[in-house]
mmCIF file of N, CA, C and O in Angstrom:
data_model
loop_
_atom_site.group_PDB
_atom_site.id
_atom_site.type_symbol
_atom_site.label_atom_id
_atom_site.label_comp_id
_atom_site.label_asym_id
_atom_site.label_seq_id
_atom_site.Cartn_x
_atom_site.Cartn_y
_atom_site.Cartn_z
ATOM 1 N N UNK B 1 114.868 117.301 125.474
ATOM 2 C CA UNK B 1 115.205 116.014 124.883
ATOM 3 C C UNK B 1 116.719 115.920 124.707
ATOM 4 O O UNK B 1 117.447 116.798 124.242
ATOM 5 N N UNK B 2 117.020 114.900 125.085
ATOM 6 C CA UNK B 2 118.510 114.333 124.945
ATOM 7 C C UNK B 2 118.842 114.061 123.650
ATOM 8 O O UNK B 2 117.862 113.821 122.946
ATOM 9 N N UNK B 3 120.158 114.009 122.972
ATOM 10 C CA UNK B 3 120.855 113.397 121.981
ATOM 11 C C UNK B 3 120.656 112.154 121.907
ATOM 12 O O UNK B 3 120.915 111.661 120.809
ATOM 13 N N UNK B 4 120.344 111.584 122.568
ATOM 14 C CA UNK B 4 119.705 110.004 122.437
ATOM 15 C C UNK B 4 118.926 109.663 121.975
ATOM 16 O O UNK B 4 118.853 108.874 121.034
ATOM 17 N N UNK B 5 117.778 110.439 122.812
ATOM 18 C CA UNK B 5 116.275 110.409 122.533
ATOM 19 C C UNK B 5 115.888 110.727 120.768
ATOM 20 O O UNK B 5 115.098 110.165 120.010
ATOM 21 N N UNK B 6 116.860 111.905 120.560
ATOM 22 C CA UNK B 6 116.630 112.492 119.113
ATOM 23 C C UNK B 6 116.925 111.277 118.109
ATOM 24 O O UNK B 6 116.227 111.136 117.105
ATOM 25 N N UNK B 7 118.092 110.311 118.440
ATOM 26 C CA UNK B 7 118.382 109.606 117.324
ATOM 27 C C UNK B 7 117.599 108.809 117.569
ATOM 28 O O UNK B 7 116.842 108.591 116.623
ATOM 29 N N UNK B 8 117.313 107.930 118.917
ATOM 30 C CA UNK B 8 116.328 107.229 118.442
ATOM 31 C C UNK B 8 115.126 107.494 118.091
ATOM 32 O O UNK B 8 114.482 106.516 117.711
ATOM 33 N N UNK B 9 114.584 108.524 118.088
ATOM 34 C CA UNK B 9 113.490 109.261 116.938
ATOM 35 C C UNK B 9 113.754 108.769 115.621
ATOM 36 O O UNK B 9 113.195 107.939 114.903
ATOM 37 N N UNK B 10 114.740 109.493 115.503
ATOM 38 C CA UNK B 10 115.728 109.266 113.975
ATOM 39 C C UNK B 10 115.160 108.354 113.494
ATOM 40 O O UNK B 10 114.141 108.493 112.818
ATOM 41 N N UNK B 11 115.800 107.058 113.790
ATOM 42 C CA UNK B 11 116.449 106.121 113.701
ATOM 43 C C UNK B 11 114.992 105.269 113.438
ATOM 44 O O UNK B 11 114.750 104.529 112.484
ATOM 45 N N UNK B 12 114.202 105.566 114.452
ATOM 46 C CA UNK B 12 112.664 104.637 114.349
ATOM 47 C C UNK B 12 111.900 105.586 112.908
ATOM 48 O O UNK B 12 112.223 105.552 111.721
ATOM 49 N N UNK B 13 110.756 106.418 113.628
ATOM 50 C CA UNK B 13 109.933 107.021 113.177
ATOM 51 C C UNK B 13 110.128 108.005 111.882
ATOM 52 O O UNK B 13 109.447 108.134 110.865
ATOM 53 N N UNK B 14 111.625 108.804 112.430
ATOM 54 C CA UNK B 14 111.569 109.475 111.299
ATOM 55 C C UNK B 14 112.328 108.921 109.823
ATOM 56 O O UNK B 14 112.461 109.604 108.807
ATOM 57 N N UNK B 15 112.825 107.355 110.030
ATOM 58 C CA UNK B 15 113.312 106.093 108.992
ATOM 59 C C UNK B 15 111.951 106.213 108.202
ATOM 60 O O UNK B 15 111.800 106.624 107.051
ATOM 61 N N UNK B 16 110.893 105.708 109.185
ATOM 62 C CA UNK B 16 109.699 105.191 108.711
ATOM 63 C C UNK B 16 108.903 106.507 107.632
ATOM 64 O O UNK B 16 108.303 106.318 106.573
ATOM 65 N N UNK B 17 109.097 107.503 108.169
ATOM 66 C CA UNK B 17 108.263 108.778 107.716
ATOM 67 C C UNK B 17 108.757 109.288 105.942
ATOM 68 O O UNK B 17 108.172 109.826 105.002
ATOM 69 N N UNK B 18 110.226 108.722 106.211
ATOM 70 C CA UNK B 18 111.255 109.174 105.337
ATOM 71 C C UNK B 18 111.006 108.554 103.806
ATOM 72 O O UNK B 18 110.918 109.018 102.669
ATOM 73 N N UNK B 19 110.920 106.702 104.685
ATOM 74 C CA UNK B 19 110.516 105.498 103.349
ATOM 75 C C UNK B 19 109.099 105.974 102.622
ATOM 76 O O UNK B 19 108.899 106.051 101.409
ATOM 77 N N UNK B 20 107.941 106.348 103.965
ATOM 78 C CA UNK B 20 106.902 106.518 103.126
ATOM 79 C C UNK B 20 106.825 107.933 102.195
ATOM 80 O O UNK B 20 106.102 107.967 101.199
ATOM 81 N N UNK B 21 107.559 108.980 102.573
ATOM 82 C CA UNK B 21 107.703 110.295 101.391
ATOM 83 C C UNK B 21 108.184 109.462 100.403
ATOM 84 O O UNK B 21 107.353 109.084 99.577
ATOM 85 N N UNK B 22 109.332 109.082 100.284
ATOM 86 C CA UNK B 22 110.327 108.682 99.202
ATOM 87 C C UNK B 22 109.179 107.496 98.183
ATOM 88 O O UNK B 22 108.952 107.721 96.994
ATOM 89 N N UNK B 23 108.739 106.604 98.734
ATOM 90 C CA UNK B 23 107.534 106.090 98.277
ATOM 91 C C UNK B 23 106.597 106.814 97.234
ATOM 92 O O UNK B 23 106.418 106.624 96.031
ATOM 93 N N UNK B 24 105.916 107.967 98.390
ATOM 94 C CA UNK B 24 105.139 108.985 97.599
ATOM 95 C C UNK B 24 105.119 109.603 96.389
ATOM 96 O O UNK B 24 104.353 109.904 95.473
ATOM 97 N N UNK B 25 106.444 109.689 96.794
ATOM 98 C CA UNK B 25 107.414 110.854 95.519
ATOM 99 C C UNK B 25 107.313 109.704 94.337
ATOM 100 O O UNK B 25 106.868 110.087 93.255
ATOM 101 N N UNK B 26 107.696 108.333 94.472
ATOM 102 C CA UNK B 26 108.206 107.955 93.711
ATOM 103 C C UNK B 26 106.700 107.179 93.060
ATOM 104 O O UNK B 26 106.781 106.914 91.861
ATOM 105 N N UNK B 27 105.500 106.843 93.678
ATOM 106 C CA UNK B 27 104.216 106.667 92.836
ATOM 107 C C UNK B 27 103.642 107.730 92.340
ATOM 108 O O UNK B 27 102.800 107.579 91.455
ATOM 109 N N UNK B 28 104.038 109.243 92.887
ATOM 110 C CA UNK B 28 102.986 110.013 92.207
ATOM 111 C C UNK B 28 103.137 110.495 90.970
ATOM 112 O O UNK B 28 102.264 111.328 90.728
ATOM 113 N N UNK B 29 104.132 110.259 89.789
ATOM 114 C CA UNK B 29 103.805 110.017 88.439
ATOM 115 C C UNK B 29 102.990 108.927 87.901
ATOM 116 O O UNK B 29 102.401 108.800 86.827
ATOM 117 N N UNK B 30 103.098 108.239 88.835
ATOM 118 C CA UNK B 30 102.209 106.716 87.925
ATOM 119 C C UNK B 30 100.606 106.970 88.779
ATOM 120 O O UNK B 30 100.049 105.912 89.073
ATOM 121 N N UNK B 31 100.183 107.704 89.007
ATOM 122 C CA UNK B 31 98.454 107.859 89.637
ATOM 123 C C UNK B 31 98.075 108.238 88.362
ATOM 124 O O UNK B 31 98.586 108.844 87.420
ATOM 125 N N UNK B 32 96.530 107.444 88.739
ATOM 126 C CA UNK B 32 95.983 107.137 87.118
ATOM 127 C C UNK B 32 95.287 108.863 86.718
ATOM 128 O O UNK B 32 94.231 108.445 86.243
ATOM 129 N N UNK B 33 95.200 109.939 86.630
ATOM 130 C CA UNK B 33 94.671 111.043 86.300
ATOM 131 C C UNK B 33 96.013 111.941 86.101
ATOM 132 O O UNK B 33 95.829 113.085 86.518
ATOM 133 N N UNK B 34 97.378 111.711 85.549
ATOM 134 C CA UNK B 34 98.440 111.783 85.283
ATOM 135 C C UNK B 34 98.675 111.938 84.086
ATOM 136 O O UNK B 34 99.450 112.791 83.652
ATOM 137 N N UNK B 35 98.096 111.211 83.464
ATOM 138 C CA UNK B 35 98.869 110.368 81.925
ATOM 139 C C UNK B 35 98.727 111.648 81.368
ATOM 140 O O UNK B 35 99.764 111.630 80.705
ATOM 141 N N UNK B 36 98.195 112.830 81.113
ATOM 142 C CA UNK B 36 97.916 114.036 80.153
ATOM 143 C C UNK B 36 98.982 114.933 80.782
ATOM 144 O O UNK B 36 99.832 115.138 79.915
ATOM 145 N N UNK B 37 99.258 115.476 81.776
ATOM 146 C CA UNK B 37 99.656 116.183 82.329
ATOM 147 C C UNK B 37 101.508 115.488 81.953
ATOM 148 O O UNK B 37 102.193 116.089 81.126
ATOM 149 N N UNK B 38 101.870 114.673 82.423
ATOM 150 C CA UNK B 38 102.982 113.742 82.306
ATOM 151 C C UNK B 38 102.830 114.031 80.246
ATOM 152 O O UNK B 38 103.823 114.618 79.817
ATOM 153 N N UNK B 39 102.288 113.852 79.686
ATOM 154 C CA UNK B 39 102.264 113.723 78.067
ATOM 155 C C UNK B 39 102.406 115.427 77.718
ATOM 156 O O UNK B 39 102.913 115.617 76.613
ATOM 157 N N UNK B 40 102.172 116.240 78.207
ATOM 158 C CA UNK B 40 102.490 117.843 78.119
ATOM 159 C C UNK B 40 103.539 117.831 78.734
ATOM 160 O O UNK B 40 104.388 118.357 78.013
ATOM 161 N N UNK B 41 103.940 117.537 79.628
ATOM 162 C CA UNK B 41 105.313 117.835 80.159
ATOM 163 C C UNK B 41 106.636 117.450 79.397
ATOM 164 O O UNK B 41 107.591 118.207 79.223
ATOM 165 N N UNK B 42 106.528 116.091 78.954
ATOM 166 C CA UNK B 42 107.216 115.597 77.587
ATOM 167 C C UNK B 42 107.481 116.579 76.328
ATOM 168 O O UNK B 42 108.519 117.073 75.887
ATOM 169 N N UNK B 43 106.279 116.655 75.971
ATOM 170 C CA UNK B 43 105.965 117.516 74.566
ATOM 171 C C UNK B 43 106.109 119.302 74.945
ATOM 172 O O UNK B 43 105.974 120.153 74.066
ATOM 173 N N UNK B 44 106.352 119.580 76.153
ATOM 174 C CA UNK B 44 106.340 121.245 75.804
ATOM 175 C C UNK B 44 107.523 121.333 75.175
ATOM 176 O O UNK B 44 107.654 122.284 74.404
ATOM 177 N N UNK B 45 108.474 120.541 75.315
ATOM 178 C CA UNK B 45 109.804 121.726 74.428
ATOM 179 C C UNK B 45 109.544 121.812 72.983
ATOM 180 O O UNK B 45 110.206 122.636 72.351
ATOM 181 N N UNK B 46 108.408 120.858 72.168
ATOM 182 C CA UNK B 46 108.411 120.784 70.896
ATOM 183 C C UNK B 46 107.468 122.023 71.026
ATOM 184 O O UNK B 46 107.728 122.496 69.919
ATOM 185 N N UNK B 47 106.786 122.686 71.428
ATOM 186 C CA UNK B 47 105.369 123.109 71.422
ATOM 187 C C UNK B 47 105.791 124.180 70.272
ATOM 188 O O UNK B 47 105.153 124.076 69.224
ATOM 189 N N UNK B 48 106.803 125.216 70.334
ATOM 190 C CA UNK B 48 107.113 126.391 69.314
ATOM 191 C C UNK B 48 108.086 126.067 68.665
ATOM 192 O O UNK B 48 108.861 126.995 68.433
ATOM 193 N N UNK B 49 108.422 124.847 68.175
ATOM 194 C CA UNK B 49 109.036 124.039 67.118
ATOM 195 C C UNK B 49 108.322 124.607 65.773
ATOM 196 O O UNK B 49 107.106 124.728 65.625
ATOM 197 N N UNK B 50 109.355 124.939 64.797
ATOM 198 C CA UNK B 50 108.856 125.681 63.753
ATOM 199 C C UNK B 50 109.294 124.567 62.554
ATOM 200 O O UNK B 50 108.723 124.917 61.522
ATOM 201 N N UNK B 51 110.075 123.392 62.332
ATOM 202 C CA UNK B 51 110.414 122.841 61.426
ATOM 203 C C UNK B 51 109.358 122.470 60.694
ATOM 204 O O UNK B 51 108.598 121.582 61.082
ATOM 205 N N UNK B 52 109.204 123.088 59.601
ATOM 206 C CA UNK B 52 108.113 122.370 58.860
ATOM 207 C C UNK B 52 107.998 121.523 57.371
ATOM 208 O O UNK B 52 106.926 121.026 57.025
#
């Protein structure tokens, strides 16, 4: 494959491949079987919090 060929790979498919990860990445906190996991992740630094 030519230097050509590669960008226009680039340029098409791997644009397209790129938007839909970045997509991915960016809904898979909001999928609905989340909300607990996301709510521990928040709250671990308090977890051995001693102020009482």
């Amino acid at each position: 494959m030519s230097y050509d060929e590669l960008r226009h790979f680039a340029d098409s498919w791997g644009l397209l491949a790129m938007t839909i990860l970045f997509l991915g990445l960016i809904a898979w906190p909001f999928r609905k079987g989340a909300r607990q996991h996301n709510h521990d992740a928040a709250n671990m630094i308090f977890r051995d919090d001693d102020n009482v």
